[in-house]
Amino acid sequence: MPKLHKLKEVSAKSKCGTEIIVERIYERVLSEASNDEAWIPLSKIALTDKVIDLRDDETFTHPRTQVVFKILSEGYA
C-alpha cells in the first residue's frame, strides 16, 4: 500500500523568539496527466502525540504552554 502522508520536521517561532521543532504533515498528490507525485503540506502539525490544526496565518497554540508559534517559511518536500 503506497504511503499517503509523511511527517517533516519544520521550525516554528514564538513572538518572544523561542524556536521549536514540530512535524508538519504532508499529503501525497498524484497528477493524473503525468503520473508524477508531489507532497503538499497540510494545515496540520504533529506535536506531543497530537494533531494540531494550523490557522490560516500558519500559527498554532502550543497545547501545554499556550504560547502561540508560527511555522517558519519552508521549501516543499
Short mmCIF file of C-alpha atoms in Angstrom, two decimals:
data_model
loop_
_atom_site.label_atom_id
_atom_site.label_comp_id
_atom_site.label_asym_id
_atom_site.label_seq_id
_atom_site.Cartn_x
_atom_site.Cartn_y
_atom_site.Cartn_z
CA MET A 1 0.00 0.00 0.00
CA PRO A 2 1.53 3.34 -1.01
CA LYS A 3 2.22 5.93 1.61
CA LEU A 4 -0.33 8.77 1.58
CA HIS A 5 1.12 11.02 4.30
CA LYS A 6 4.53 11.78 5.74
CA LEU A 7 5.94 13.93 8.53
CA LYS A 8 8.70 16.50 8.02
CA GLU A 9 10.45 18.42 10.77
CA VAL A 10 9.97 22.18 10.48
CA SER A 11 10.80 25.11 12.75
CA ALA A 12 8.24 27.27 14.50
CA LYS A 13 8.94 30.50 16.36
CA SER A 14 7.04 32.47 19.01
CA LYS A 15 6.86 36.28 19.18
CA CYS A 16 9.33 36.25 22.09
CA GLY A 17 11.88 34.39 19.92
CA THR A 18 11.55 30.84 21.26
CA GLU A 19 12.08 28.36 18.44
CA ILE A 20 10.85 24.76 18.48
CA ILE A 21 10.81 21.87 16.02
CA VAL A 22 7.44 20.34 15.08
CA GLU A 23 6.43 17.79 12.47
CA ARG A 24 4.38 19.10 9.55
CA ILE A 25 2.03 16.63 7.89
CA TYR A 26 2.35 16.28 4.11
CA GLU A 27 -0.03 14.53 1.75
CA ARG A 28 0.95 12.79 -1.46
CA VAL A 29 -0.83 14.06 -4.56
CA LEU A 30 -0.68 12.30 -7.89
CA SER A 31 -1.01 14.16 -11.16
CA GLU A 32 -3.42 12.24 -13.35
CA ALA A 33 -1.97 13.74 -16.53
CA SER A 34 1.68 12.78 -15.99
CA ASN A 35 1.53 10.18 -13.18
CA ASP A 36 4.02 12.31 -11.22
CA GLU A 37 3.68 12.66 -7.48
CA ALA A 38 4.18 15.65 -5.23
CA TRP A 39 3.98 16.19 -1.48
CA ILE A 40 1.93 19.17 -0.34
CA PRO A 41 1.85 20.49 3.23
CA LEU A 42 -1.44 20.19 5.06
CA SER A 43 -2.61 22.78 7.58
CA LYS A 44 -1.75 20.35 10.37
CA ILE A 45 1.22 19.56 12.56
CA ALA A 46 2.01 16.66 14.87
CA LEU A 47 3.17 17.71 18.33
CA THR A 48 3.33 15.70 21.56
CA ASP A 49 1.31 12.84 20.06
CA LYS A 50 -1.48 15.20 18.98
CA VAL A 51 -2.51 16.54 15.59
CA ILE A 52 -3.00 20.30 15.72
CA ASP A 53 -4.71 22.35 13.02
CA LEU A 54 -2.87 25.44 11.83
CA ARG A 55 -4.68 28.74 11.47
CA ASP A 56 -4.74 30.50 8.09
CA ASP A 57 -1.66 32.53 9.06
CA GLU A 58 0.36 29.33 9.79
CA THR A 59 0.17 29.79 13.59
CA PHE A 60 -0.86 27.40 16.36
CA THR A 61 -1.11 27.46 20.15
CA HIS A 62 1.15 25.01 21.95
CA PRO A 63 -1.17 22.72 23.95
CA ARG A 64 0.98 22.66 27.10
CA THR A 65 2.36 26.21 27.33
CA GLN A 66 -0.42 28.08 25.49
CA VAL A 67 2.29 30.05 23.63
CA VAL A 68 1.46 30.96 20.02
CA PHE A 69 4.02 29.80 17.45
CA LYS A 70 4.30 30.49 13.72
CA ILE A 71 5.65 27.98 11.20
CA LEU A 72 8.75 29.45 9.54
CA SER A 73 8.96 29.56 5.74
CA GLU A 74 9.93 26.30 4.22
CA GLY A 75 10.51 24.64 0.89
CA TYR A 76 8.11 21.93 -0.17
CA ALA A 77 9.02 18.27 0.09
#
